[in-house]
């Protein structure tokens, strides 16, 4: 994915690595982490267990293998939060889509890691940039508490199905990578 020159002062190329497919081979996953500049930890809004595994596994692994990198928490499948079929399917198992309250009161009770996705963004081109970065004041209430708890740079939600929020996710990841690469903002 590349962004037009008018948005950023240079051409930015993003390479995405979906490391969730490597769950059965935990020892292989860290091989994809070198040269990363941003970590996107994603949970599915239709899977409460995936939100719990953000803290149980993914944030710990990200900090261990990529210390100091900016982390973005992303709620994916946003369109399913109001989907009646999804709500009915989850109700059969006494679940419902991840709500604001669940995000705020996350518990360490689940180790089901399969629904989580973790992306490491590796920009192939970084140059020292002189720019001021201003973030919008609005942060969606869904996920804000968990994002603060894990020290995420930003919380966003998106839907690959509808396209809602995708551009914002990639823009935020690019900005976080630029800030993290050229400052000590994220260093512990």
Coordinates of C-alpha atoms in Angstrom, one line a residue:
X1 CA 0.0 0.0 0.0
X2 CA 1.3 3.4 -0.8
X3 CA 0.1 6.9 0.1
X4 CA -0.1 9.8 -2.3
X5 CA 2.7 12.4 -2.0
X6 CA 0.3 15.1 -0.8
X7 CA -0.4 13.3 2.4
X8 CA 3.1 12.5 3.4
X9 CA 6.3 14.3 2.3
X10 CA 7.6 11.1 0.7
X11 CA 6.4 7.9 -0.8
X12 CA 5.7 5.4 2.1
X13 CA 5.5 1.7 1.4
X14 CA 3.9 -0.6 3.9
X15 CA 4.6 -4.3 4.2
X16 CA 2.1 -6.3 6.3
X17 CA 2.9 -9.6 8.1
X18 CA 0.0 -11.6 9.5
X19 CA 1.6 -13.6 12.2
X20 CA -1.6 -15.2 13.6
X21 CA -1.2 -18.1 11.2
X22 CA 1.9 -19.1 13.0
X23 CA 0.1 -20.0 16.3
X24 CA 1.2 -23.6 16.0
X25 CA 4.8 -22.6 15.5
X26 CA 5.3 -20.0 18.2
X27 CA 9.1 -20.3 17.8
X28 CA 8.9 -19.3 14.1
X29 CA 6.8 -16.2 14.6
X30 CA 9.6 -14.0 15.9
X31 CA 11.5 -14.5 12.7
X32 CA 9.0 -12.1 11.0
X33 CA 9.6 -9.3 13.5
X34 CA 13.0 -7.8 12.6
X35 CA 13.0 -4.4 10.9
X36 CA 9.4 -3.7 12.0
X37 CA 8.4 -0.2 12.9
X38 CA 4.8 -0.6 14.1
X39 CA 2.8 -3.3 15.7
X40 CA -1.0 -3.6 15.0
X41 CA -2.7 -5.9 17.5
X42 CA -6.1 -6.8 16.2
X43 CA -9.1 -8.4 17.9
X44 CA -12.4 -9.3 16.4
X45 CA -15.5 -7.6 17.8
X46 CA -17.5 -10.8 17.4
X47 CA -15.0 -12.8 19.6
X48 CA -14.7 -11.8 23.3
X49 CA -11.9 -14.3 23.6
X50 CA -9.8 -12.5 21.0
X51 CA -9.9 -9.3 23.1
X52 CA -8.8 -11.2 26.2
X53 CA -5.8 -12.7 24.3
X54 CA -4.6 -9.1 23.5
X55 CA -3.3 -9.0 27.1
X56 CA -2.7 -12.7 27.7
X57 CA -0.3 -13.1 24.8
X58 CA 0.0 -10.6 22.0
X59 CA 1.0 -7.5 24.0
X60 CA 3.6 -9.5 25.9
X61 CA 5.1 -11.0 22.8
X62 CA 5.2 -7.6 21.0
X63 CA 7.0 -6.0 23.9
X64 CA 9.4 -8.9 24.3
X65 CA 10.5 -9.1 20.6
X66 CA 10.0 -5.5 19.5
X67 CA 10.6 -3.3 22.6
X68 CA 9.9 0.4 22.1
X69 CA 7.8 0.0 18.9
X70 CA 4.5 1.9 18.8
X71 CA 1.5 -0.4 19.2
X72 CA -2.0 0.2 17.7
X73 CA -5.0 -1.7 19.0
X74 CA -7.4 -2.5 16.2
X75 CA -11.0 -3.8 16.6
X76 CA -11.7 -5.7 13.4
X77 CA -15.0 -6.9 11.9
X78 CA -16.7 -3.7 13.1
X79 CA -19.7 -4.4 10.9
X80 CA -20.6 -7.5 12.9
X81 CA -21.3 -5.7 16.1
X82 CA -24.8 -4.9 14.8
X83 CA -25.2 -8.0 12.6
X84 CA -28.3 -9.9 13.8
X85 CA -27.0 -13.3 12.6
X86 CA -23.8 -12.8 14.5
X87 CA -25.6 -11.7 17.6
X88 CA -27.9 -14.8 17.4
X89 CA -25.0 -17.1 16.8
X90 CA -23.1 -15.8 19.8
X91 CA -26.3 -15.9 22.0
X92 CA -26.4 -19.7 21.5
X93 CA -23.1 -19.8 23.3
X94 CA -24.1 -17.2 25.9
X95 CA -21.9 -14.6 24.3
X96 CA -22.5 -11.3 22.5
X97 CA -20.2 -9.1 20.5
X98 CA -17.5 -7.3 22.3
X99 CA -19.1 -4.3 24.1
X100 CA -17.7 -1.1 25.6
X101 CA -18.0 -2.6 29.1
X102 CA -16.1 -5.8 28.1
X103 CA -13.3 -3.7 26.8
X104 CA -13.1 -1.7 30.0
X105 CA -13.3 -4.7 32.3
X106 CA -11.1 -7.1 30.4
X107 CA -10.2 -10.2 32.5
X108 CA -7.3 -12.7 32.2
X109 CA -9.4 -15.8 31.8
X110 CA -9.0 -17.1 28.3
X111 CA -6.1 -18.5 26.3
X112 CA -8.0 -19.1 23.0
X113 CA -5.6 -17.3 20.7
X114 CA -6.8 -18.3 17.3
X115 CA -9.1 -15.3 16.5
X116 CA -6.4 -12.7 17.1
X117 CA -4.3 -11.2 14.4
X118 CA -1.1 -9.4 14.9
X119 CA 0.5 -7.4 12.1
X120 CA 4.0 -6.0 12.0
X121 CA 4.4 -3.2 9.6
X122 CA 7.8 -2.9 8.0
X123 CA 8.2 0.3 5.9
X124 CA 10.9 -0.2 3.3
X125 CA 11.6 3.6 3.1
X126 CA 12.2 5.8 6.1
X127 CA 13.9 9.2 5.9
X128 CA 14.3 11.8 8.6
X129 CA 11.3 14.0 8.3
X130 CA 10.6 17.4 9.9
X131 CA 6.9 17.6 10.5
X132 CA 4.5 18.3 13.2
X133 CA 2.0 15.5 13.9
X134 CA -1.4 16.4 15.3
X135 CA -3.8 13.6 16.3
X136 CA -7.6 14.1 16.4
X137 CA -8.9 14.4 19.9
X138 CA -11.7 11.8 19.3
X139 CA -10.9 8.2 20.3
X140 CA -13.8 5.8 20.1
X141 CA -14.9 4.7 23.6
X142 CA -14.9 1.0 22.4
X143 CA -11.4 -0.2 23.3
X144 CA -10.0 2.9 24.8
X145 CA -9.6 1.4 28.3
X146 CA -7.7 -1.6 26.9
X147 CA -5.6 0.6 24.6
X148 CA -4.6 2.7 27.6
X149 CA -3.9 -0.3 29.8
X150 CA -1.5 -1.9 27.2
X151 CA 0.1 1.5 26.4
X152 CA -1.2 1.5 22.8
X153 CA -0.4 4.6 20.7
X154 CA -4.0 4.6 19.3
X155 CA -7.2 2.6 19.2
X156 CA -9.2 2.2 16.0
X157 CA -11.9 0.0 14.6
X158 CA -12.4 -1.1 11.0
X159 CA -14.3 -3.4 8.7
X160 CA -12.7 -5.1 5.8
X161 CA -16.2 -6.0 4.5
X162 CA -17.4 -2.4 4.3
X163 CA -14.1 -0.6 4.2
X164 CA -15.0 1.6 7.1
X165 CA -12.0 2.7 9.1
X166 CA -9.4 1.0 6.9
X167 CA -7.8 4.2 5.6
X168 CA -7.6 5.5 9.2
X169 CA -5.9 2.4 10.4
X170 CA -3.1 2.6 7.7
X171 CA -2.7 6.4 8.2
X172 CA -2.3 5.9 12.0
X173 CA 0.1 3.1 11.5
X174 CA 2.2 5.2 9.1
X175 CA 2.2 8.2 11.4
X176 CA 3.1 6.0 14.4
X177 CA 6.0 4.4 12.4
X178 CA 7.3 7.8 11.4
X179 CA 7.1 9.2 14.9
X180 CA 8.7 6.1 16.4
X181 CA 11.4 5.8 13.9
X182 CA 12.7 9.4 14.3
X183 CA 12.1 10.1 17.9
X184 CA 12.4 8.4 21.3
X185 CA 8.7 8.8 21.8
X186 CA 8.1 5.1 22.3
X187 CA 11.3 4.1 24.1
X188 CA 10.8 2.7 27.5

